[in-house]
Amino acid sequence: MGITSASAPGKLILCGEHAVVYGRPAIAVPLTEIRAEAHIVPMPPGSGLRLIASDVNREWVVDDMTTDPLGKLVLATLHHLNLSAANLTITLNSAIPIASGMGSGAAVATALVRALSNHFSRKLPPEEVSSLVYISEQRYHGTPSGIDNTVVAYEQPIWFVKSHAQSPEQQAPSPQIERLTIGTPLFLVIGDTGVRSKTHMPVSNLRQRWQEHTNHYESLFDQVTDVVHQIRDALIAGDSTTIGALLNRNHSLLQELGISSPELDHLVKTARLAGALGAKLSGGGWGGIMVALTDKQTMQPVAAALRATGAAQVVETTVGLPAREPATQGLMV
Ligand code: PMV
């Protein structure tokens, strides 16, 4: 058996983050040009399972670090494939900035599951990949909505509503997922504030405030829901101008939810002044990234303005070009 490789895309939450934790819909898109990779080399019997995370200079034996989320994901995937043991060296690397809101954790985990299943010639459907990855996402974030693992595993724009029933620990929920067909390509510029914020912090802070002022926050979530429904219609119709205005509205609501930060607001404002159709923070907030919707002509000027004003990283990407199959098939080399 030779080396097996597989990859998975980053992701971007277009709208509805945070409200999605409270059962409201959100829309996310895959970032197919920014990917994580997993490479599997078969080893002689008795070698066991070794993981190498080359970006962070880490190397470990799965059996020696029983609480490690990636090691647990390897074991869960082997179990899912009805395998009791394997002798493999698995190398992981990623072009997706860590803890930025571009789904690095879900992408690495998805590449790992895809590579393992391909290695044993078992092509898993996206929903099974997504469920396995959700287990590792839980270990990083507590009780994530599941939107990250879903969009990464499906590798298509999705409409997502998490399951109503609170799933017991370690069981994947069954969310409502719809693949969206986007009417016109979206020219996106993603600006990274460079401020690293762990998603669970704004999530638990908002939960505390929601518990104290439930009606106020429920009303804000309902307003986000309205915006997300309108964005969905505009996406399908290919009406970028309307989407831009609605993204601005979503950002205002996120500000009211206490999720933005001065750095995010500054990048959002800069993008709008440089000609973006709309801009908002994306993902967990309090740091991380913002996204600007542009057209073909304003993509470069918006990216240049974000760089000039000090964005730690700027990514230009296009979403919604002709649909491609989810990359569950790995590359055999
Ligand atoms: O920080 P990210 O990009 O993983 O996004 C978190 C999105 C939230 O809605 C804030 C949390 C969740 O679990 O959906």
PDB file of C-alpha atoms and ligand atoms in Angstrom, residues 11 13 17-18 20-21 101 144-145 147-148 199 203 283-284, ligand 1:
ATOM      1  CA  LYS A  11     -14.602  27.695   5.786  1.00  0.00           C
ATOM      2  CA  ILE A  13     -19.492  31.781   8.078  1.00  0.00           C
ATOM      3  CA  GLU A  17     -22.976  33.116  13.582  1.00  0.00           C
ATOM      4  CA  HIS A  18     -23.816  33.055  17.305  1.00  0.00           C
ATOM      5  CA  VAL A  20     -26.986  29.624  15.131  1.00  0.00           C
ATOM      6  CA  VAL A  21     -26.045  28.388  18.625  1.00  0.00           C
ATOM      7  CA  GLY A 101     -12.380  31.707  12.136  1.00  0.00           C
ATOM      8  CA  PRO A 144     -20.278  23.847  18.860  1.00  0.00           C
ATOM      9  CA  SER A 145     -23.311  24.220  16.613  1.00  0.00           C
ATOM     10  CA  ILE A 147     -21.667  24.375  11.229  1.00  0.00           C
ATOM     11  CA  ASP A 148     -17.858  24.203  10.757  1.00  0.00           C
ATOM     12  CA  THR A 199     -14.525  30.825  20.085  1.00  0.00           C
ATOM     13  CA  VAL A 203     -19.936  32.159  23.071  1.00  0.00           C
ATOM     14  CA  GLY A 283     -17.166  33.511  13.135  1.00  0.00           C
ATOM     15  CA  GLY A 284     -16.594  33.764  16.859  1.00  0.00           C
TER      16      GLY A 284
HETATM   17  O1  PMV B   1     -15.018  30.759  15.488  1.00  0.00           O
HETATM   18  P1  PMV B   1     -15.648  29.965  14.415  1.00  0.00           P
HETATM   19  O2  PMV B   1     -15.367  30.436  13.062  1.00  0.00           O
HETATM   20  O3  PMV B   1     -15.469  28.498  14.594  1.00  0.00           O
HETATM   21  O4  PMV B   1     -17.221  30.233  14.476  1.00  0.00           O
HETATM   22  C1  PMV B   1     -17.976  30.045  15.595  1.00  0.00           C
HETATM   23  C2  PMV B   1     -19.394  30.203  15.204  1.00  0.00           C
HETATM   24  C3  PMV B   1     -20.321  30.353  16.386  1.00  0.00           C
HETATM   25  O5  PMV B   1     -21.621  30.484  15.852  1.00  0.00           O
HETATM   26  C4  PMV B   1     -19.974  31.592  17.180  1.00  0.00           C
HETATM   27  C5  PMV B   1     -20.240  29.150  17.312  1.00  0.00           C
HETATM   28  C6  PMV B   1     -20.828  27.878  16.751  1.00  0.00           C
HETATM   29  O6  PMV B   1     -20.624  26.825  17.395  1.00  0.00           O
HETATM   30  O7  PMV B   1     -21.544  27.899  15.738  1.00  0.00           O
END
